[in-house]
Each structure stands twice: as C-alpha cells, then as structure tokens.
Short mmCIF file of C-alpha atoms in Angstrom, two decimals:
data_model
loop_
_atom_site.label_atom_id
_atom_site.label_comp_id
_atom_site.label_asym_id
_atom_site.label_seq_id
_atom_site.Cartn_x
_atom_site.Cartn_y
_atom_site.Cartn_z
CA MET A 64 51.70 122.95 65.02
CA LYS A 65 54.19 125.24 63.71
CA LYS A 66 54.66 126.85 66.95
CA MET A 67 55.51 123.70 68.61
CA ASN A 68 58.01 122.83 65.89
CA SER A 69 59.76 126.16 66.54
CA SER A 70 59.70 125.46 70.25
CA ASN A 71 61.22 122.00 69.67
CA LYS A 72 64.19 123.49 67.48
CA LEU A 73 64.70 126.15 70.20
CA VAL A 74 65.16 123.51 72.78
CA ALA A 75 67.09 121.11 70.56
CA ILE A 76 69.83 123.55 69.62
CA PRO A 77 71.20 124.25 73.17
CA ILE A 78 71.22 120.58 73.65
CA ILE A 79 73.21 119.89 70.54
CA ILE A 80 75.63 122.56 71.38
CA ALA A 81 76.12 121.09 74.83
CA ILE A 82 76.48 117.59 73.43
CA VAL A 83 79.30 118.99 70.94
CA THR A 84 80.93 121.00 73.57
CA ILE A 85 81.19 117.81 75.94
CA ILE A 86 82.51 115.78 73.00
CA VAL A 87 85.16 118.29 72.25
CA PHE A 88 86.11 118.77 75.83
CA VAL A 89 86.40 114.89 76.42
CA ASN A 90 88.42 114.59 73.27
CA TYR A 91 90.79 117.50 74.06
CA TYR A 92 91.42 116.79 77.63
CA PHE A 93 91.16 113.09 77.93
CA VAL A 94 91.20 111.16 74.52
CA LYS A 95 94.20 113.07 72.96
CA PRO A 96 96.43 113.14 76.14
CA ILE A 97 95.91 109.33 76.46
CA LYS A 98 96.69 108.82 72.82
CA ARG A 99 100.00 110.90 73.07
CA MET A 100 100.79 109.02 76.43
CA ASN A 101 100.74 105.80 74.70
CA GLU A 102 102.38 106.86 71.32
CA LYS A 103 105.36 104.78 70.19
CA LYS A 104 108.44 107.13 69.74
CA GLU A 105 111.61 106.13 67.75
CA VAL A 106 114.73 105.64 69.55
CA LEU A 107 118.09 106.77 68.47
CA PRO A 108 120.27 104.27 66.41
CA GLU A 109 122.78 103.96 69.31
CA GLU A 110 119.90 103.39 71.70
CA LYS A 111 118.37 100.82 69.65
CA PHE A 112 121.63 98.92 69.43
CA GLU A 113 122.23 98.74 73.09
CA LEU A 114 118.63 97.85 74.02
CA GLU A 115 118.42 94.87 71.56
CA ASN A 116 121.78 93.63 72.65
CA LEU A 117 120.80 93.93 76.28
CA THR A 118 117.65 91.85 75.27
CA VAL A 119 119.64 89.17 73.45
CA ALA A 120 122.07 88.88 76.36
CA TYR A 121 119.20 88.32 78.75
CA LEU A 122 117.53 85.66 76.52
CA LYS A 123 120.82 83.83 76.02
CA GLN A 124 121.52 83.39 79.60
CA ASN A 125 118.04 82.52 80.78
CA LYS A 126 117.13 79.61 78.56
CA ASN A 127 116.23 77.52 81.61
CA SER A 128 114.39 80.30 83.31
CA SER A 129 110.56 80.74 83.41
CA ILE A 130 108.37 83.87 83.34
CA ASP A 131 104.73 84.06 84.56
CA THR A 132 102.48 84.56 81.67
CA PHE A 133 99.71 86.27 83.85
CA LEU A 134 101.92 88.77 85.74
CA LEU A 135 104.57 91.32 84.87
CA HIS A 136 107.88 89.76 85.92
CA ASP A 137 110.99 91.53 86.97
CA ALA A 138 113.80 90.87 84.48
CA ALA A 139 116.15 90.09 87.19
CA ASN A 140 117.37 86.54 86.56
CA ARG A 141 120.94 85.58 86.37
CA LYS A 142 122.26 89.13 86.50
CA TYR A 143 126.10 88.49 86.51
CA GLU A 144 125.69 85.99 83.57
CA VAL A 145 123.56 88.44 81.52
CA ALA A 146 126.21 91.13 81.87
CA ALA A 147 128.89 88.68 80.91
CA GLU A 148 126.89 87.67 77.70
CA TYR A 149 126.51 91.59 76.93
CA TYR A 150 130.05 92.38 77.62
CA PHE A 151 130.96 89.57 75.28
CA ILE A 152 128.56 91.08 72.53
CA LYS A 153 130.28 94.49 73.08
CA ASN A 154 134.01 93.53 73.43
CA GLY A 155 134.54 89.90 72.26
CA LYS A 156 135.83 86.77 73.84
CA ASP A 157 139.13 88.04 74.67
CA HIS A 158 137.85 90.28 77.44
CA LEU A 159 135.74 87.56 78.91
CA ASN A 160 138.13 87.26 81.92
CA GLU A 161 137.57 90.83 82.95
CA TYR A 162 135.35 89.72 85.80
CA ASP A 163 135.62 93.05 87.88
CA LYS A 164 134.40 95.02 84.93
CA ILE A 165 131.64 92.51 84.42
CA LEU A 166 130.41 92.91 87.83
CA GLU A 167 130.44 96.71 87.58
CA LEU A 168 128.49 96.45 84.54
CA SER A 169 125.99 93.95 86.18
CA ARG A 170 125.33 96.31 88.95
CA LYS A 171 124.80 99.11 86.62
CA ILE A 172 122.31 97.49 84.20
CA PHE A 173 120.30 95.78 87.04
CA ASP A 174 120.59 98.89 89.48
CA ASP A 175 121.64 96.28 92.10
CA GLU A 176 124.72 96.68 94.22
CA LYS A 177 124.36 93.33 95.67
CA VAL A 178 125.10 91.38 92.56
CA GLU A 179 128.03 89.17 93.01
CA VAL A 180 130.47 87.24 90.62
CA ALA A 181 129.01 84.03 89.29
CA ASN A 182 130.31 81.27 87.04
CA PHE A 183 128.89 81.57 83.45
CA THR A 184 129.24 80.03 80.10
CA VAL A 185 129.05 81.88 76.85
CA ASN A 186 128.51 80.48 73.45
CA VAL A 187 131.24 82.17 71.31
CA ASP A 188 129.92 80.68 68.04
CA ALA A 189 126.24 80.42 68.90
CA ASP A 190 125.03 81.70 65.67
CA ARG A 191 126.69 78.78 63.77
CA CYS A 192 126.21 75.81 66.19
CA GLY A 193 127.41 76.59 69.58
CA LYS A 194 130.19 74.06 69.57
CA GLU A 195 132.67 76.51 70.97
CA LYS A 196 132.10 78.00 74.59
CA TYR A 197 134.03 80.19 77.04
CA SER A 198 133.49 78.93 80.63
CA THR A 199 134.74 80.55 83.73
CA ILE A 200 135.42 77.25 85.15
CA GLU A 201 137.47 75.66 82.20
CA GLY A 202 138.52 78.74 80.16
CA LEU A 203 137.82 78.31 76.29
CA ILE A 204 136.23 74.92 75.78
CA LYS A 205 135.15 72.98 72.83
CA SER A 206 132.08 70.38 72.61
CA ASP A 207 131.70 67.97 70.04
CA THR A 208 128.08 68.54 69.70
CA CYS A 209 125.97 71.37 68.41
CA ASP A 210 123.76 73.03 70.98
CA LEU A 211 120.62 70.88 71.16
CA ASP A 212 118.39 73.34 73.27
CA GLY A 213 118.19 77.05 73.89
CA ILE A 214 116.14 80.18 72.95
CA ILE A 215 115.42 81.05 69.32
CA TYR A 216 114.31 84.67 69.11
CA GLU A 217 113.58 87.34 66.49
CA ILE A 218 113.48 91.19 67.48
CA VAL A 219 110.34 92.88 66.00
CA SER A 220 110.53 96.45 67.02
CA THR A 221 112.32 98.83 69.58
CA TYR A 222 110.63 102.04 70.81
CA LYS A 223 109.87 104.45 73.54
CA GLN A 224 106.49 104.62 75.10
CA ASN A 225 106.01 107.10 77.88
CA SER A 226 109.17 106.83 80.15
CA GLU A 227 109.69 103.19 79.28
CA TYR A 228 111.91 101.83 76.52
CA VAL A 229 110.62 98.59 74.93
CA VAL A 230 111.96 95.87 72.75
CA GLU A 231 109.24 93.52 71.29
CA PHE A 232 110.39 90.21 70.12
CA TYR A 233 109.31 86.76 69.21
CA ALA A 234 111.01 83.93 71.25
CA THR A 235 110.65 80.28 72.08
CA LYS A 236 112.55 77.53 73.82
CA ALA A 237 113.60 74.85 71.39
CA VAL A 238 114.75 71.25 72.26
CA GLN A 239 116.11 68.81 69.68
CA GLU A 240 116.57 65.31 70.94
CA ARG A 241 117.18 61.80 69.27
CA ALA A 242 114.11 59.68 68.73
CA GLU A 243 113.42 55.90 68.36
CA THR A 244 112.51 55.00 65.03
CA THR A 245 111.11 51.74 63.10
CA GLU A 246 111.54 53.15 59.57
CA LYS A 247 113.80 51.48 57.13
CA CYS A 248 116.53 52.66 54.75
CA GLU A 249 117.78 51.23 51.62
CA ASN A 250 121.16 50.35 50.74
CA PHE A 251 123.94 51.27 53.36
CA GLU A 252 121.92 54.18 54.80
CA THR A 253 121.10 54.34 58.50
CA PRO A 254 117.58 55.39 59.71
CA PHE A 255 117.70 58.28 61.91
CA ALA A 256 115.08 60.27 63.65
CA TYR A 257 114.73 63.43 66.09
CA LYS A 258 112.20 65.15 68.04
CA LEU A 259 111.74 68.97 68.04
CA SER A 260 109.98 70.43 70.96
CA LEU A 261 108.95 74.03 71.31
CA LEU A 262 108.02 75.60 74.67
CA ASP A 263 106.78 79.32 75.41
CA LEU A 264 108.69 81.35 78.05
CA SER A 265 106.62 79.79 80.92
CA ASN A 266 107.87 76.36 79.96
CA LYS A 267 104.68 75.31 78.52
CA LYS A 268 105.08 73.00 75.39
CA TYR A 269 102.86 74.23 72.42
CA TYR A 270 104.48 72.30 69.54
CA SER A 271 106.32 68.87 68.94
CA GLU A 272 107.19 67.07 65.87
CA THR A 273 109.25 63.99 65.06
CA LYS A 274 111.38 63.94 61.82
CA PHE A 275 112.79 60.95 60.04
CA GLU A 276 115.57 60.78 57.60
CA CYS A 277 118.41 58.43 56.20
CA CYS A 278 121.95 59.12 56.61
CA THR A 279 125.13 57.38 55.20
CA ASP A 280 127.42 57.68 58.13
CA ASN A 281 128.18 59.22 61.57
CA CYS A 282 124.47 60.43 62.06
CA LYS A 283 124.43 63.41 64.53
CA LEU A 284 121.88 65.89 65.52
CA GLY A 285 122.40 69.16 63.72
CA GLY A 286 121.35 71.51 66.68
CA ILE A 287 118.62 73.85 67.03
CA GLU A 288 120.19 76.57 64.77
CA SER A 289 119.96 74.21 61.88
CA LEU A 290 116.16 74.08 62.42
CA ARG A 291 115.96 77.86 62.83
CA VAL A 292 113.64 78.60 59.75
CA ASN A 293 110.97 75.98 61.03
CA ILE A 294 111.35 77.14 64.45
CA VAL A 295 110.76 80.93 63.70
CA SER A 296 107.82 79.90 61.57
CA GLN A 297 106.18 77.88 64.36
CA MET A 298 106.73 80.50 67.10
CA LYS A 299 105.30 83.39 64.94
CA SER A 300 102.17 81.31 63.99
CA SER A 301 101.69 80.57 67.78
CA ASN A 302 102.17 84.32 68.56
CA GLN A 303 105.15 83.81 70.94
CA LEU A 304 105.32 87.64 71.28
CA TYR A 305 107.04 89.27 74.32
CA LYS A 306 108.15 92.56 75.60
CA MET A 307 111.48 93.62 77.37
CA THR A 308 111.10 97.06 78.97
CA PHE A 309 113.91 99.21 80.28
CA GLU A 310 114.24 102.39 82.32
CA LYS A 311 116.97 105.02 81.56
CA ASP A 312 119.32 106.50 84.04
CA LYS A 313 121.44 109.17 82.49
CA ASP A 314 123.81 107.36 80.17
CA HIS A 315 122.74 103.75 80.65
CA PHE A 316 119.70 101.53 80.46
CA ILE A 317 118.33 99.47 83.30
CA PHE A 318 116.38 96.24 83.22
CA SER A 319 112.86 96.58 84.16
CA LYS A 320 110.09 94.01 83.11
CA ILE A 321 109.63 91.00 80.82
CA LYS A 322 105.95 90.32 79.85
CA THR A 323 103.63 88.87 77.17
CA ASN A 324 102.58 91.28 74.50
#
C-alpha cells in the first residue's frame, strides 16, 4: 500500500508541474497581452478637449439621424454641418461665414475629399434656450420659441484603447410638445400641459410623460433645455450609453464609428 502511494505521488508531481507550466504560459502569452490590448489609457488634456468637442458637434448636427443599434455605424452623417458646428465651438459665431475653411476642416476630420459645401444652422445660444441661430441662408436669425427638440447628452469618459480614441457618452433625443388637457385651474390661471418624449439614437421611443401646470399669462413651452435634469435622469436610468471612436492622423483626429456601449 505504501509503495502504491509513493508511485502515485511520483506520477502526480510531473502532472502538477505540467499544469502549472501551461497556466503560466497561457497567462503570460495570451491573457496578459489581451488585457494590455484592451487597457484604457489616458489622453492628453488638449486631445480630450478636441475629442469631446468633435463628439458634441456630431451630436448637435445629427439630431434627426439614426444609428443601427446592432451594427457598428460609420460616423459620417452631415459632414460639412458637423465641421461648421465644430468650427463655431472653436472660433465663435463671427467666423461662421468662413465657408472655405469649414470645407477644408470637414474633409480633414472625415478623411473625405468629396465633401461639399452645404447649408447649415447652428444654435449660438443652445445651452440657454436655442432662440438665437446662425443660418447660412438667412445669416444670424432669431426665433421666438425655445428649441423644442434636439439631443441631450452627457460625456462620461475619454480615453485611448489600442489604436482607437474613444469618447463615451449618454445621449437621447428629446421632444417637447404641447398637449391637450381637461384639467381646471383656479382664479385667472390658464391650464397648460405638455408631453415629453425621449428616443434612443435609433429613433425608438423609450419614455413618454405628460405634465400639467397652471400659468397666469402667455403660456409657452420652455424648451428641452429647461427639462435637462429630468431628461438626464431618464436617459441614465435607461442606460442610453454610446461610444464615438476616432483615429488619429499625425496632428488631427478622424471620425470613425458610433456604436452602443
């Protein structure tokens, strides 16, 4: 019995050594390289600034576009308009009539020499209400109403992964519209109702709510920016998370893909 136990031990030791060797080999040559390959690396502050502004420009100029949630989708919609929005972010509204420079920029950031000049509209006070806009057709124009639809977004992180530069962000399409109501108000107040609808970037509605209030005079929709806190809460709870990816060519970034997280 003792001899058999000794024999078993002698057989087991090489097997254990072989298993450990295989584990070490797999970990060193396969697991660790894969982890290093997928590691998220910090980007420089100036790269972060540029990447995030390019992402914002894309979102603002593609509020009516749709991406396919099941496939990686080229970030190639409204190229000239996206470049104009980015040009405005960098240089201000006084430079929005520099159409040739915008064209040069659009061909650069989309790596596409076929881009042509197109009409665009930029909300120059979008963070407040969106009443004031610059249009290539009418010059600087003003609207009496706030923006009642558009994309609300919040950037989460910016990093480099492998050769790609990535901007992660929450985003949703928001629409505010006046709604009918049978509610009553007291005194001289007027009943007022509106409907808020939220859609993902594939134009699928995932949230809708009707609100009622009483107002004294000149009841107007406040626009989607006035509802930002509620919209951000809803899009985060619904996990409306996306990634915009870029490639880098020497001194500038090129739009690559937009995809779900």
